[in-house]
Coordinates of C-alpha atoms and ligand atoms in Angstrom, one line a residue:
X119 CA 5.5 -11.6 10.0
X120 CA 3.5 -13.7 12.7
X121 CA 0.4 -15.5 11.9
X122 CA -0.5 -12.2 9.3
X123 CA -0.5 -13.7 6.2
X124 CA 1.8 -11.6 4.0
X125 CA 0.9 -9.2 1.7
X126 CA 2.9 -8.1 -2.0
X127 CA 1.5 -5.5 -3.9
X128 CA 2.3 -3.5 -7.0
X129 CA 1.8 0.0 -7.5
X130 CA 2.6 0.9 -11.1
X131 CA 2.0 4.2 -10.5
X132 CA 1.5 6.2 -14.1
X133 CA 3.2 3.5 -16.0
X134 CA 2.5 0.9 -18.7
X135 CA 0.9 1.2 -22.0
X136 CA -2.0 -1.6 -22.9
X137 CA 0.7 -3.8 -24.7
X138 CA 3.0 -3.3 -22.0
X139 CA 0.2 -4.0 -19.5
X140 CA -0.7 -7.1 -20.9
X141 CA 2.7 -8.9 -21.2
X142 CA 3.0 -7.9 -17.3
X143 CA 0.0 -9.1 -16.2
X144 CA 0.6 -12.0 -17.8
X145 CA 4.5 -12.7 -16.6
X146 CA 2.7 -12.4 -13.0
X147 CA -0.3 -14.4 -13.5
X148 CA 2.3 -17.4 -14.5
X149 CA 5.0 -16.7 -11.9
X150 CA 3.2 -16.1 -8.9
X151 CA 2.3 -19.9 -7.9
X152 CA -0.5 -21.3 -5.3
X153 CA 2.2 -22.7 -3.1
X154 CA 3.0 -18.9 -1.9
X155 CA 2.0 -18.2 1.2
X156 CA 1.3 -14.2 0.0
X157 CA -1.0 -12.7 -1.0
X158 CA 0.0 -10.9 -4.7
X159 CA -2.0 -7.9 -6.0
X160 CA -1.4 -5.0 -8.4
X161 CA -2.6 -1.4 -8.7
X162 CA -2.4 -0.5 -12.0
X163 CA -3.7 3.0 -13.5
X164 CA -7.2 3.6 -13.5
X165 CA -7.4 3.0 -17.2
X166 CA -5.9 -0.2 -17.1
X167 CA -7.9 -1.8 -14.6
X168 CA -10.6 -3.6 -17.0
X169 CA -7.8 -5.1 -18.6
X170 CA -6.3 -6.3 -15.1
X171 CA -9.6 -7.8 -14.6
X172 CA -9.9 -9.3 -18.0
X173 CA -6.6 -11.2 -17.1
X174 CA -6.5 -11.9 -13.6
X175 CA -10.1 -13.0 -13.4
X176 CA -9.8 -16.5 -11.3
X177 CA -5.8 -16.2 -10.8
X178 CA -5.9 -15.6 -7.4
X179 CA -4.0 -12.4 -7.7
X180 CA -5.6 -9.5 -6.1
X181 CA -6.1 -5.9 -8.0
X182 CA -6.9 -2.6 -6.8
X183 CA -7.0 1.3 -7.9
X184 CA -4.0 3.7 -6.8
X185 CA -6.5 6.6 -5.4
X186 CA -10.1 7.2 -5.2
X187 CA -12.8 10.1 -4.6
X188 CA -14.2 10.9 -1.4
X189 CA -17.9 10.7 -3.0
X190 CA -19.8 8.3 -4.8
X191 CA -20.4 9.6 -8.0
X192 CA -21.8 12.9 -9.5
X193 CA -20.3 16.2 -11.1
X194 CA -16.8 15.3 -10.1
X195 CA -14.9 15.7 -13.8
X196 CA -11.6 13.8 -14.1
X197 CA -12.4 11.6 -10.9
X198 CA -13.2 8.0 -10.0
X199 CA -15.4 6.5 -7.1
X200 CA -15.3 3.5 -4.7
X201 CA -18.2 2.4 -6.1
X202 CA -16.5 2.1 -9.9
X203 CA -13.4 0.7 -8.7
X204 CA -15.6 -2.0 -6.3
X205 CA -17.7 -2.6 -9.9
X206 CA -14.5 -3.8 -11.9
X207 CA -13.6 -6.4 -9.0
X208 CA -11.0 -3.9 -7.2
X209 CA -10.5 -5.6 -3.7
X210 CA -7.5 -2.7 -3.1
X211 CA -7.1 0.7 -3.0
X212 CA -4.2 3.1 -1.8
X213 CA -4.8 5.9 0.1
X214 CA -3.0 8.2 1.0
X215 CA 0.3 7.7 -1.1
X216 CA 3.1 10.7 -0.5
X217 CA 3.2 11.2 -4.3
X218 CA -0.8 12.1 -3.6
X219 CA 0.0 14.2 -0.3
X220 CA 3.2 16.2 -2.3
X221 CA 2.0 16.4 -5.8
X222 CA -1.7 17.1 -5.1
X223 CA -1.9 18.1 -1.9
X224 CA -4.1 15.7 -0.4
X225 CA -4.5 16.7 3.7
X226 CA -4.6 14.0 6.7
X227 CA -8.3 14.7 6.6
X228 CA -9.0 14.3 2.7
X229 CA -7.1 11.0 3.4
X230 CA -9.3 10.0 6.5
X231 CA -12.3 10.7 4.0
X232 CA -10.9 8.7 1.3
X233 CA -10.2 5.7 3.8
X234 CA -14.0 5.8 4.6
X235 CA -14.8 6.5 1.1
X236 CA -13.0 3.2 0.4
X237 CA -14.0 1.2 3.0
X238 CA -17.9 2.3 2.1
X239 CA -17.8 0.8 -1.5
X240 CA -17.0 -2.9 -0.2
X241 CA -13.1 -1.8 -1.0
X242 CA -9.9 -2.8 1.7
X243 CA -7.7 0.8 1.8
X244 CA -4.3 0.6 1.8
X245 CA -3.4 4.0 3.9
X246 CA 0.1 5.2 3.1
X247 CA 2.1 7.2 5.7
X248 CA 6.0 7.9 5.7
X249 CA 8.2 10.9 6.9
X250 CA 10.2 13.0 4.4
X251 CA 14.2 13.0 4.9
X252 CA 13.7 16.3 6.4
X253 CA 11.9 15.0 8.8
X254 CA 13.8 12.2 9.5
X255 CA 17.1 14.6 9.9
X256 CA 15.1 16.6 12.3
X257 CA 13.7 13.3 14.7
X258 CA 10.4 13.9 14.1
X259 CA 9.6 10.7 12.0
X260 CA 7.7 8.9 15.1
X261 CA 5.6 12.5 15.1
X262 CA 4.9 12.3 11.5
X263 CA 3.8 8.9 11.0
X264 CA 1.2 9.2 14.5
X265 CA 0.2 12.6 12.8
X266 CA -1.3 10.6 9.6
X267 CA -2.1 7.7 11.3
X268 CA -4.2 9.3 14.1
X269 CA -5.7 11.1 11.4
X270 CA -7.8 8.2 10.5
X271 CA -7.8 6.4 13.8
X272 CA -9.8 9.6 15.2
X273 CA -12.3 9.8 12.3
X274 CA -13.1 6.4 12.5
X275 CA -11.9 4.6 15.4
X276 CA -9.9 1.4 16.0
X277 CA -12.7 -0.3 13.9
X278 CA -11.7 1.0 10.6
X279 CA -8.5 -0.9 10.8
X280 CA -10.4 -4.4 11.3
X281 CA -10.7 -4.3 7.3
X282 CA -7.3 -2.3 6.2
X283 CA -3.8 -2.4 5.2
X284 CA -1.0 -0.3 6.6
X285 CA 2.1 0.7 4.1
X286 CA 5.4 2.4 6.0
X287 CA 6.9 4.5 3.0
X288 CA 9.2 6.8 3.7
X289 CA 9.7 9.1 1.5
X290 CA 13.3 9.6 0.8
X291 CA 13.1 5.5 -0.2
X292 CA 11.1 6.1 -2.4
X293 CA 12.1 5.6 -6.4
X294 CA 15.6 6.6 -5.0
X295 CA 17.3 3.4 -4.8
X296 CA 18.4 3.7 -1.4
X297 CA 15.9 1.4 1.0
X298 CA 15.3 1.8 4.7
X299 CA 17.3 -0.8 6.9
X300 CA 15.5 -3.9 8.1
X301 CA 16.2 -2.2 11.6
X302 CA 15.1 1.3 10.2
X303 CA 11.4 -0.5 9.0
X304 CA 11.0 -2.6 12.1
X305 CA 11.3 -0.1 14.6
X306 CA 9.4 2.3 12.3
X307 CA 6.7 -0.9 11.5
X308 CA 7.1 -1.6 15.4
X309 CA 5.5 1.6 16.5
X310 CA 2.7 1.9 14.3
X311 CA 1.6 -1.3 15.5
X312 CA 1.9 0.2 19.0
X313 CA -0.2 3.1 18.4
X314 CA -2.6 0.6 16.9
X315 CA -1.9 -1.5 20.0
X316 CA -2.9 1.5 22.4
X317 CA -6.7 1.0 20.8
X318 CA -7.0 -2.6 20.6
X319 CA -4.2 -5.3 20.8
X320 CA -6.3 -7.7 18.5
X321 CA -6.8 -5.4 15.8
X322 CA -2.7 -4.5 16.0
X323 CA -1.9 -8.3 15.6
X324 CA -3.8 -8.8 12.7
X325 CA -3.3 -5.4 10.9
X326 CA -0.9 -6.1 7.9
X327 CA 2.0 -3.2 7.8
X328 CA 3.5 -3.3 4.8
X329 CA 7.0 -1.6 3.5
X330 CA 7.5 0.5 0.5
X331 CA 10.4 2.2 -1.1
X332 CA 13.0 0.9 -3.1
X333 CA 11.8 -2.8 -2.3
X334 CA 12.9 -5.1 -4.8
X335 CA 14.4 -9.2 -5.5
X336 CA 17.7 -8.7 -4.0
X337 CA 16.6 -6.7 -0.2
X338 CA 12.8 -8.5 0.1
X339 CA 14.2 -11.1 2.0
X340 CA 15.7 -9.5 4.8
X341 CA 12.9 -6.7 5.4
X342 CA 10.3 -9.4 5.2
X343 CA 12.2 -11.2 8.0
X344 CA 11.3 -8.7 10.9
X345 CA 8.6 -9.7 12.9
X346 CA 6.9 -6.4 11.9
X347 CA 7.0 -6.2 8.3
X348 CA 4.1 -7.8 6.5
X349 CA 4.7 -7.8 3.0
X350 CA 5.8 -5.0 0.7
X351 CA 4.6 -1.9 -1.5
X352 CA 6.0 -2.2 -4.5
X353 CA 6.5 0.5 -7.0
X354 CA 9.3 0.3 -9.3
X355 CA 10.3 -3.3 -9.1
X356 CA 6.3 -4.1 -9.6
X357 CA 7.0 -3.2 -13.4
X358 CA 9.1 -6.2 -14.0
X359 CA 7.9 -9.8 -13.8
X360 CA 10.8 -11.4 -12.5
X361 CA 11.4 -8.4 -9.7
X362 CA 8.3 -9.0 -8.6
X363 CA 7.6 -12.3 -8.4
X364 CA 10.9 -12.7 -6.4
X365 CA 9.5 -10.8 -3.8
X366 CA 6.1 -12.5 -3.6
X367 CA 8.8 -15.5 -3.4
X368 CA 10.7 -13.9 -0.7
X369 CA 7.5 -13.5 1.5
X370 CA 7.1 -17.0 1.6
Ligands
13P407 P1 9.6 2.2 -5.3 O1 9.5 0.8 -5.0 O2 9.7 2.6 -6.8 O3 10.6 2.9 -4.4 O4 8.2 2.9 -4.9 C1 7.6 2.6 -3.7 C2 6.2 3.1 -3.7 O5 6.0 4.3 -3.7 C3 5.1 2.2 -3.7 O6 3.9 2.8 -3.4

């Protein structure tokens, strides 16, 4: 991890009623202490966010939105800005998640526009990239991951990373139980922070690159020990207090 202060973040993904949501928010807000040197935040669903505010106001946990439009606001019908997310004290928001790239076939470039749009409205993105099993099978997941992240880094330059967050999720971790190896991440981790190396070697020591897929209590430890891996992603084990407080634990 370095001198890069760690990062934990949930990513409830479609999940959690308002009840639910409460009772979470509050088994985090008393579990997560001071004395942890990582940073915790969650990314609840859109429609939940008031309520993360409401109850994580002055906690020191972090909160962010799971996907944003590429404009500002106007005639966009079932969309939500930077702007609106920035307005209910969002300091996060994901870009680029696979689920986003698969289910609603969001492009390299929408993503590059949605890390801008983020980074407009006052918000820190935190840009997803991660190679399928396919790809993996085939040796192409170095090619993958520079695909998506030179995506953004030639829209916008070395500077846009100055004020981000990098998550390594590969797919086939994903909700599937089965996590990379600490040795998988780090080399994986390794050479994004190469490529971001190649542009600037200041802006590659401080960029937080984060892991996601199948994190949880019992594996956090050993993936956050690689000198690469900055903190985690954190989708299903973010739905249970005690999961996930054990990895902001783990992190130090
Ligand atoms: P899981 O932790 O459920 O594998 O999900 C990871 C993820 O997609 C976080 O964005």
């Amino acid at each position: 991890m370095g001198t890069r202060r760690p990062l934990v973040a949930g990513n409830w993904k479609m999940n959690g009623s308002r009840a639910e949501s409460a009772t979470l928010l509050d088994g985090v807000k008393k579990g997560v202490s001071s004395a942890f040197r990582a940073e915790v935040a969650v990314c609840p669903p859109f429609i939940l966010l008031p309520l993360a505010a409401e109850k994580l106001a002055g906690s020191g946990i972090a909160w962010g939105g799971q996907n944003l439009s590429v404009h500002s606001a106007g005639a966009y019908t079932g969309e939500v800005s930077g702007p609106m997310l920035k307005d209910y004290g969002c300091t996060y928001v994901i870009v680029g998640h696979s689920e986003r790239r698969a289910f609603y076939s969001e492009s390299d470039t929408l993503v590059a526009e949605k890390f801008a749009a983020a980074q407009n409205a006052g918000l820190i993105p935190i840009l997803c990239v991660g190679e399928t099993l396919q790809e993996r099978e085939a040796g192409q997941t170095e090619a993958v991951v520079a695909r998506q992240l030179e995506a953004v880094l030639d829209k916008h330059g070395i500077g846009g990373f100055k004020n981000a967050v990098i998550a390594y999720e590969p797919v086939w971790a994903i909700g599937t139980g089965k996590t990379a190896t600490p040795q998988q991440a780090q080399d994986v981790h390794r050479f994004i922070r190469g490529r971001l190396a190649a542009r600037d070697k200041a802006v590659a020591e401080n960029t937080r690159i984060l892991y996601g897929g199948s994190m949880k209590g019992g594996n956090a430890g050993e993936l956050l020990a690689q000198p690469d891996i900055d903190g985690g992603l954190i989708g299903g084990a973010s739905l249970q207090a005690d999961e996930f407080i054990a990895i902001g634990r783990a992190a130090g």
